Every structure is written in C-alpha cells, then in structure tokens.
Coordinates of C-alpha atoms and ligand atoms in Angstrom, one line a residue:
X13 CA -24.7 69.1 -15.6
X14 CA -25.9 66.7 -12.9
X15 CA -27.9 64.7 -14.6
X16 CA -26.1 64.2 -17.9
X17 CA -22.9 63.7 -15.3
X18 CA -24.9 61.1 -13.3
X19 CA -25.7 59.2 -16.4
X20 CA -22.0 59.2 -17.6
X21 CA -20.6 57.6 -14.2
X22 CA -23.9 55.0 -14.3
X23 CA -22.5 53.8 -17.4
X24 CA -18.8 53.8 -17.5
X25 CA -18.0 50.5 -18.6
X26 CA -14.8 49.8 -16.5
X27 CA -12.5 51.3 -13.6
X28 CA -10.7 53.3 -16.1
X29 CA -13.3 55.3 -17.6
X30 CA -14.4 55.3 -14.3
X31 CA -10.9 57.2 -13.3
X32 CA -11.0 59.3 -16.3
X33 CA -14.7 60.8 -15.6
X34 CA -13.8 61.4 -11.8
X35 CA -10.6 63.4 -13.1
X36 CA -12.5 65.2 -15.4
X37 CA -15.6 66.1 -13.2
X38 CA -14.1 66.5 -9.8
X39 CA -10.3 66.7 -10.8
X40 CA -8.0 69.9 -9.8
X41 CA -9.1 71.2 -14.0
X42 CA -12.5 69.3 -13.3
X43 CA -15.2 71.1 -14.0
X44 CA -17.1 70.8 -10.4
X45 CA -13.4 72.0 -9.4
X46 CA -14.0 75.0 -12.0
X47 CA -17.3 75.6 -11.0
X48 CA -16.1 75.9 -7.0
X49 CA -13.0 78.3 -8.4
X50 CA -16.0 81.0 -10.1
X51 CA -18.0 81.4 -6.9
X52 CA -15.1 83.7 -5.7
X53 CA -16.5 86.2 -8.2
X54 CA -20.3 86.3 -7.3
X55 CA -21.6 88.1 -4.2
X56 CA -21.7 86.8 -0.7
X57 CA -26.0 86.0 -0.8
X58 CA -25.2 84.4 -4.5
X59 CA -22.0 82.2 -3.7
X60 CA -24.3 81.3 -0.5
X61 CA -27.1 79.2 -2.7
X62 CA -24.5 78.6 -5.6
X63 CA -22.1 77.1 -3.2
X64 CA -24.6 75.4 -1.8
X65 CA -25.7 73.8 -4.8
X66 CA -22.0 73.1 -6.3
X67 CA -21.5 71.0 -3.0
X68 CA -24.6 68.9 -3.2
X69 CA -23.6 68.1 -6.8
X70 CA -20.0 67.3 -5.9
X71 CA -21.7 65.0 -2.9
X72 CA -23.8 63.0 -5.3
X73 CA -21.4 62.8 -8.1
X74 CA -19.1 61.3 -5.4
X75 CA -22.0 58.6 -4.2
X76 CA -22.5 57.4 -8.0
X77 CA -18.9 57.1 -8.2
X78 CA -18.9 54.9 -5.2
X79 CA -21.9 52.8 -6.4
X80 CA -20.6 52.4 -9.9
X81 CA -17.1 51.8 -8.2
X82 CA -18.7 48.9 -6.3
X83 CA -20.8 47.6 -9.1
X84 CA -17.5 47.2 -11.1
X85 CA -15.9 45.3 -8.7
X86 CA -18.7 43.2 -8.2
X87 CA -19.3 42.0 -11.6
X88 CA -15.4 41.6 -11.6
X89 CA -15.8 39.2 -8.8
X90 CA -18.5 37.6 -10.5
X91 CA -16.5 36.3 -13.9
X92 CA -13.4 35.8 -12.3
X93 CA -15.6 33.2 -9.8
X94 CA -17.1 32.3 -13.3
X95 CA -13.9 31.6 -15.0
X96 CA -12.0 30.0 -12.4
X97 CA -15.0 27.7 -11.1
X98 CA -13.6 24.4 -10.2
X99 CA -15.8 21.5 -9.9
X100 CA -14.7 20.0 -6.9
X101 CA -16.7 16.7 -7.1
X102 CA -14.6 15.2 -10.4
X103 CA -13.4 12.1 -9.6
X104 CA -9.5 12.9 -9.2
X105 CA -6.6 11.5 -11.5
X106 CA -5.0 8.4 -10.0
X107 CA -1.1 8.0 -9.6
X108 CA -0.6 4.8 -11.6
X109 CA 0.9 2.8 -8.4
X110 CA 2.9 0.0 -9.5
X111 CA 2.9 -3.8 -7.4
X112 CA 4.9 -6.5 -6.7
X113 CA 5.9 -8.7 -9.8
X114 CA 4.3 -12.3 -9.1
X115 CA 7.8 -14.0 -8.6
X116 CA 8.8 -11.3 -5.9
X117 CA 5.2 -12.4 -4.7
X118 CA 5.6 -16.3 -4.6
X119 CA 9.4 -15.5 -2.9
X120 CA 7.8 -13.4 0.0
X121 CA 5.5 -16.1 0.4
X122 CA 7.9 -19.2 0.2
X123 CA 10.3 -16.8 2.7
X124 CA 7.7 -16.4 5.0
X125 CA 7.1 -20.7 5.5
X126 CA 10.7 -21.3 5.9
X127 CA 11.3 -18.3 8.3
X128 CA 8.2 -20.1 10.3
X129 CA 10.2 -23.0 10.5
X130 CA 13.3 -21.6 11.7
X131 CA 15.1 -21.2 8.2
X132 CA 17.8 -18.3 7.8
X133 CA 17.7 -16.2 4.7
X134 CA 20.9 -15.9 2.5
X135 CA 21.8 -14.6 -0.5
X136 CA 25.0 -15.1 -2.9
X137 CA 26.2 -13.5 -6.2
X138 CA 25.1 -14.0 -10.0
X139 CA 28.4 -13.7 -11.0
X140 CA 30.5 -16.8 -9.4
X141 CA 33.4 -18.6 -10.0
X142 CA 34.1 -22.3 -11.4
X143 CA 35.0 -23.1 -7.7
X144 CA 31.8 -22.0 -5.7
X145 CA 29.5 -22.8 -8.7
X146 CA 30.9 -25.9 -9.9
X147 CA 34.2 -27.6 -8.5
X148 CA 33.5 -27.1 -4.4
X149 CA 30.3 -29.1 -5.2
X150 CA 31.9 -32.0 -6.2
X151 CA 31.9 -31.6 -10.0
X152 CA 35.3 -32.4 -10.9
X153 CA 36.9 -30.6 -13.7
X154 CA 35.8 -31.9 -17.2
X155 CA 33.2 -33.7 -15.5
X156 CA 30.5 -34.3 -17.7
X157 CA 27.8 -33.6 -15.2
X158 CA 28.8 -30.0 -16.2
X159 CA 27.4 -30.5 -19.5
X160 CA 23.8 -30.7 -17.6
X161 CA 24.1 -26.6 -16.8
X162 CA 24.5 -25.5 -19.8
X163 CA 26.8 -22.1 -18.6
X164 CA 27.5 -18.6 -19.7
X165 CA 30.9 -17.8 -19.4
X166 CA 32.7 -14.2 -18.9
X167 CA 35.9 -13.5 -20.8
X168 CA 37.9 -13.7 -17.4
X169 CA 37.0 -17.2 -16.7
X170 CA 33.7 -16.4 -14.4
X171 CA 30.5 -17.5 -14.6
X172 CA 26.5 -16.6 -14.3
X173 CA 25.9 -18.9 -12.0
X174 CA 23.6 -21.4 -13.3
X175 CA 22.4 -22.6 -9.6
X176 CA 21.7 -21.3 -6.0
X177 CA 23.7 -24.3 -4.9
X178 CA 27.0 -22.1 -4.5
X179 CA 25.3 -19.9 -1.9
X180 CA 25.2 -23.7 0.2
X181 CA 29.4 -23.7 -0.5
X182 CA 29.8 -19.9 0.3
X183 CA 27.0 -19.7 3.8
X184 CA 28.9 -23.5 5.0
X185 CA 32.4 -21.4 4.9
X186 CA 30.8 -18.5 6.9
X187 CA 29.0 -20.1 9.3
X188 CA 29.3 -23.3 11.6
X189 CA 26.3 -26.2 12.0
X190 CA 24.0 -26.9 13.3
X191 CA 21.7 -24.2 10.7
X192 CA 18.9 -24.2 8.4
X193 CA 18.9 -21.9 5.8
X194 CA 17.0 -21.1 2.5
X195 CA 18.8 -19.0 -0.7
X196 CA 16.9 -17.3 -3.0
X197 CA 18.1 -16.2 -6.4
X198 CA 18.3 -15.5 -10.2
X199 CA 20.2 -18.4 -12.5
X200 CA 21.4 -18.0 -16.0
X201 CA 21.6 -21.0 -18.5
X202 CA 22.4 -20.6 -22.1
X203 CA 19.2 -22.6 -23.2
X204 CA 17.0 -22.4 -26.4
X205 CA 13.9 -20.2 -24.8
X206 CA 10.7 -21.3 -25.1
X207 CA 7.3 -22.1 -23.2
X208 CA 9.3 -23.7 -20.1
X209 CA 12.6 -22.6 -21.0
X210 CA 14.4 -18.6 -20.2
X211 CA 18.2 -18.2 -19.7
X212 CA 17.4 -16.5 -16.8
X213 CA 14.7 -18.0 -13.9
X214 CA 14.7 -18.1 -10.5
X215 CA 15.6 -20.7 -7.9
X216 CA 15.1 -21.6 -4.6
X217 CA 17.5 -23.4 -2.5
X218 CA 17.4 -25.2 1.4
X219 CA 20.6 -26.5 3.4
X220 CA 20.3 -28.2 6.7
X221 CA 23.1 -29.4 8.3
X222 CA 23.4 -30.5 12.0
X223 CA 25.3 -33.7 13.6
X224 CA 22.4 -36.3 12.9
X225 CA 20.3 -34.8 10.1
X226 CA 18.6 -37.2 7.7
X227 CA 16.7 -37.9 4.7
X228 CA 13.4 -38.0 6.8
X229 CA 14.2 -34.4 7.7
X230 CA 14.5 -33.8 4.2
X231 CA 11.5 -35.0 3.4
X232 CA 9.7 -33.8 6.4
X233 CA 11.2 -30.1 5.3
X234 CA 9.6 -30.7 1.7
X235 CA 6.2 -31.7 3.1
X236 CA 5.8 -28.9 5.3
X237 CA 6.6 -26.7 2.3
X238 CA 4.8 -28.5 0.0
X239 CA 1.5 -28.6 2.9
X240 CA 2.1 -24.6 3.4
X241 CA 1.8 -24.0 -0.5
X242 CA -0.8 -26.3 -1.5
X243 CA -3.1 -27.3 1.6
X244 CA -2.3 -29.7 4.4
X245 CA -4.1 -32.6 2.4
X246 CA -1.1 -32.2 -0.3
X247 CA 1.5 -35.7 -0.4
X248 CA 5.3 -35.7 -2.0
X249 CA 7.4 -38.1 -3.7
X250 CA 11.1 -38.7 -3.8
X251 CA 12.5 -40.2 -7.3
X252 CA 16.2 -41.4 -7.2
X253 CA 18.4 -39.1 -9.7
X254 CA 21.9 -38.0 -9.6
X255 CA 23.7 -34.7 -9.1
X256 CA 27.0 -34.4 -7.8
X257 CA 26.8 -32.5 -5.0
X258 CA 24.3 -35.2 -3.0
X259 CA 24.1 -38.5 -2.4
X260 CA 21.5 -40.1 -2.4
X261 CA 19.8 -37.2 -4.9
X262 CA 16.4 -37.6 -5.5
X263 CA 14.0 -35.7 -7.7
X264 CA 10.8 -34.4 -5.7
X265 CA 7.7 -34.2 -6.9
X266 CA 4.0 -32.5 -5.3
X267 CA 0.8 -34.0 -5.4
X268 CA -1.7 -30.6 -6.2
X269 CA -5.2 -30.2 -7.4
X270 CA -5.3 -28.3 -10.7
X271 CA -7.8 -25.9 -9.9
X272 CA -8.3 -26.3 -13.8
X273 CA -9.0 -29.4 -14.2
X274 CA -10.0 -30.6 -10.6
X275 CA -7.8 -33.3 -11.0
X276 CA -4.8 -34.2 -8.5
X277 CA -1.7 -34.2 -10.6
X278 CA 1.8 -34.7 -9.4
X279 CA 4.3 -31.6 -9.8
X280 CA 7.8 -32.5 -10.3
X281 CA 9.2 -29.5 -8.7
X282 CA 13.4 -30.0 -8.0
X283 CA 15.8 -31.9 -7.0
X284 CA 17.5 -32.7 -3.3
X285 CA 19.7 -34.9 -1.2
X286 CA 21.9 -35.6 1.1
X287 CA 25.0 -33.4 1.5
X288 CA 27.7 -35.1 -0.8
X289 CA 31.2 -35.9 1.5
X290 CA 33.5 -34.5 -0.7
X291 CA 30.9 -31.1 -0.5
X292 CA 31.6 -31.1 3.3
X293 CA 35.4 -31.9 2.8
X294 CA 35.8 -29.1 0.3
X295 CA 34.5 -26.4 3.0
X296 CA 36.2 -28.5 6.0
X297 CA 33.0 -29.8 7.9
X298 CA 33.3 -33.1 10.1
X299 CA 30.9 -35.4 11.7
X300 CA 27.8 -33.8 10.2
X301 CA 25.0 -34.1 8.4
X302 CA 22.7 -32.5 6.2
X303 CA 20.5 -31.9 3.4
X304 CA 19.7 -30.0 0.5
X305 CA 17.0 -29.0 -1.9
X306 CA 16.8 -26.7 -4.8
X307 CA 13.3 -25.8 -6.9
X308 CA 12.6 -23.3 -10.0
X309 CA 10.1 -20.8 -8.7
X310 CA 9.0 -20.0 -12.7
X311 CA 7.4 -23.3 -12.7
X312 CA 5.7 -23.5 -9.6
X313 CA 4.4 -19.7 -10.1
X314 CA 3.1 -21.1 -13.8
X315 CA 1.0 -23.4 -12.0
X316 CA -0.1 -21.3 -8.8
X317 CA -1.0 -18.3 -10.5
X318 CA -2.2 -20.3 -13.9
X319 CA 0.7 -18.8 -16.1
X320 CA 0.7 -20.6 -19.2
X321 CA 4.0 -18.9 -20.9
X322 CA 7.8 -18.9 -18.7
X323 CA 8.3 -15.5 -21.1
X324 CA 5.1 -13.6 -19.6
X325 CA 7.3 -13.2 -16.3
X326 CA 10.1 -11.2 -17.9
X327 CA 8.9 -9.2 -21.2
X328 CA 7.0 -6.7 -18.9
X329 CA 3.7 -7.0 -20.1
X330 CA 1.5 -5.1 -18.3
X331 CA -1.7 -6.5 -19.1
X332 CA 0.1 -10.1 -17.6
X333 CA 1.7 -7.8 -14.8
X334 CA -1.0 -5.9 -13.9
X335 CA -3.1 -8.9 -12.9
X336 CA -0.9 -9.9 -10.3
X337 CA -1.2 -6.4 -8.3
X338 CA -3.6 -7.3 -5.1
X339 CA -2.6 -9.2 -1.7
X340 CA -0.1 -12.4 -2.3
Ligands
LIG20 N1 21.1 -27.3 -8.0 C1 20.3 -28.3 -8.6 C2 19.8 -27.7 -9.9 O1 19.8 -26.6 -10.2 C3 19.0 -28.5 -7.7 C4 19.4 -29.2 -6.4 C5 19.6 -28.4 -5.3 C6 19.5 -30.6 -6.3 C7 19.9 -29.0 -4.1 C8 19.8 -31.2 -5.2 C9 20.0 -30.4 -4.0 O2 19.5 -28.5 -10.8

C-alpha cells in the first residue's frame, strides 16, 4: 500500500486530487483510517507491531502530502510570476500635454514689455455697441470712415467689435489720468479671408494720457516696444494717415532683419496718434493729453515665428500648432 500510495500523492497533478487522495487514504472511510479501526480485532503483541506500522505509514503519507502540497504551490507561484511578469524598463506612454497657442505666446510676451514699463492691463468686450465701438470715438453717424471696418452686426443693433479702441472709451470712463494702459483682444471684420485676411484676428491696443503727454512719448513708447521685440539696434517710422479718433494719426512702421533673407525690411505694423478732442469730450476729460496706438498681433506673429498663412493660427492644425509648444 505504501509505496503504490506514495507514488499516487508524488504525482497528483493539482490541489484537488491532492484533497481527494488525502480523503481517501487518511479520511474518516480512508483506508489508513480502516486499517487503524481492524487493529481492535488482533491481539495485544500483534496490534503492538501492526500499530506500529499503520502509524509510520500514516506519518509518511502525511510528509509526501506536505511535499507535494508545497511543490504545488510552488509551481503555482511560478506561472502566475510567469504570466503576470511586467517589464518594468518600457519606456512609459506619454500624456499628450498640450501648449500655449503662438498668439497667446506673442501676447504674454508683448504684456510682459509694457507691464516693464509701467503699462496697466485691460480688457473690454467682443460684443460692443455703436457708441463704445464707433460713435464715442469720434465717428459720427453715417460717417464714411465707418466704411473702413467693415462690421458684423447683431439683429439688436450690436456689434463684434471690429477694434480694441473701445476698451480706450470704456477704461477713460473708469478711471482718471494720468495712466498707461495696454488692451489686448479678439476683432471681427466681415472681410474676404485669405493669406493676410481672417474675420477674426487679434489686436493690441496702448492709451497714455497724462496733462502734458506728447507725440515724442508716443514714439518713444513704440521704440521701446519695437527695441524689446526686435533688438535694441531696431529704428521706427511714423507715416501721416487718418483715423477719427486721433489727430495727428500716423501709421507706424518697424525696421527688422528678416532672419530669411538677412535683409533689414520695414514692417508696417499699425496705426496711432494723438487723442482726438472730441474722444476726450465724449468721456468728459479736460486739460489732458495723450496717446494711442493699436497693432494686429497675426501679422507680427507671421513674421516673428515665420508663419506664412493668417489661416494656420485658427484651423487647429496640429502639425502648425505643435511647433510652437517650447519656451516663448
Ligand atoms: N483702431 C485702429 C484700427 O484698428 C488702430 C489704431 C489704434 C489707430 C490706436 C490709432 C490709434 O485700425
């Protein structure tokens, strides 16, 4: 029995047969169990060495049980550590982490010169009214200067505004001079889109006003913007032009060097002036001042960041968009 038993428990392939051979051999209707149950019926010298013998064989049946058990368990271990084996030194999968589109870029940058030289930060609606967009800054009704902003109207008689001049009307009501302060912001014109042209781009706009600001201030604030962008060798230039709200206006351009080319070009970037009177009348200023200038960003991120398509800002392009990820 012993041997044959022995052989049995060796090989039982898993914990259960394992189970079911220990209940058979050394269960309560085992047969060690049987065996133990007949010695009652031999005499005392007989059930001495039988008994003997019956207990040896349960002991070593019980140690192959244990060494089979353990076996078991250890190839277990063994394939489960097999299956589940993780390879720890995979490179890991990246979160796709987005970045800062290029405009929000150049505006961070262009906020951080005029915060440097002492410029608040103000912001006004998209959706304005004839008065702040159009009338307060001097362009009388049916003026034809309108017809220079071509405008999107809304069915209530609002407008997208088609400048950042009205935050200049809206920050001169809610505040007193002297201040400098810069507005950045989206503008909407109803224009044919193409290359240079999008209904929607994005301006930025400067108003000083103090009690003997002038046009050398102006030009000394577009310098020091233009030097901060574009090097301190960079030069500007004023061109006389005419919007309603200032007077004189001027058009200003920068001299850069294309890193294309090599060349020093001049970059006509916007437009500025002095503070028309009637602009101060209309938002009941006296005995001041001041200046203004407004510039498209689109244009002068085209040429920083080597953009050769207005519509690459805004159709979400990731290949363009992607590009312009790193430090500013
Ligand atoms: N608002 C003008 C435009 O959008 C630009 C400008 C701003 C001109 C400030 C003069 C002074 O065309």
């Amino acid at each position: 029995l012993q041997k044959a038993a022995l052989e049995e428990i060796a090989s039982a392939a898993d914990q259960a047969a394992l189970q079911a051979l220990r209940v058979k051999l050394l269960g309560k209707k085992g047969v060690l169990t049987a065996q133990l149950k007949g010695l009652g019926a031999l005499s005392a010298e007989a059930r001495k060495t039988r008994g003997a013998a019956v207990n040896e064989t349960k002991r070593a049946l019980e140690a192959a049980f244990a060494a089979r058990r353990e076996a078991l368990e250890r190839e277990a271990l063994a394939r489960q550590l097999l299956s589940e084996r993780l390879d720890v030194t995979l490179p890991g999968v990246a979160f796709p982490v987005g970045g800062l589109h290029l405009l929000t870029r150049l505006t961070h940058r262009l906020l951080d010169v005029f915060r440097s030289l002492g410029y608040d930060v103000a912001v006004g609606p998209e959706l304005e009214t004839d008065d702040y967009n159009f009338r307060m800054l001097n362009f009388p009704d049916e003026h034809p200067a309108r017809d220079t902003q071509d405008t999107f109207w809304t069915e209530d008689g609002r407008l997208l505004r088609t400048h950042t001049s009205p935050v200049q009307v809206r920050y001169m009501l809610a505040h007193r001079p002297p201040f400098k302060v810069v507005a950045p912001g989206r503008v909407f014109r109803n224009e044919a889109v193409d290359v240079t042209h999008e209904a929607m781009f994005h301006q930025l706009e400067a108003l000083v006003v103090g009690e003997r600001v002038t046009m050398a201030d102006m030009h000394g604030a577009i310098l020091s913007m233009a030097r901060a962008l574009f090097g301190p060798e960079t030069k500007t230039r004023l061109q006389p032009t005419f919007f309603p709200f200032v007077e004189p206006g001027a058009e200003f351009a920068v001299w850069w060097t294309n890193p294309r080319t090599g060349r020093g070009e001049w970059l006509e970037l916007g437009g500025c002036g002095m503070v028309h009177p009637n602009v101060f009348k209309a938002v009941g200023y006296e005995n001041v001042t001041g200046f203004a200038f407004g510039f498209g960003l689109e244009r002068l991120a085209m040429v920083s960041y080597g953009v050769p398509d207005v519509r690459y800002f805004f159709n979400g392009d990731l290949r363009v968009l992607r590009q312009f990820r790193g430090p500013l």
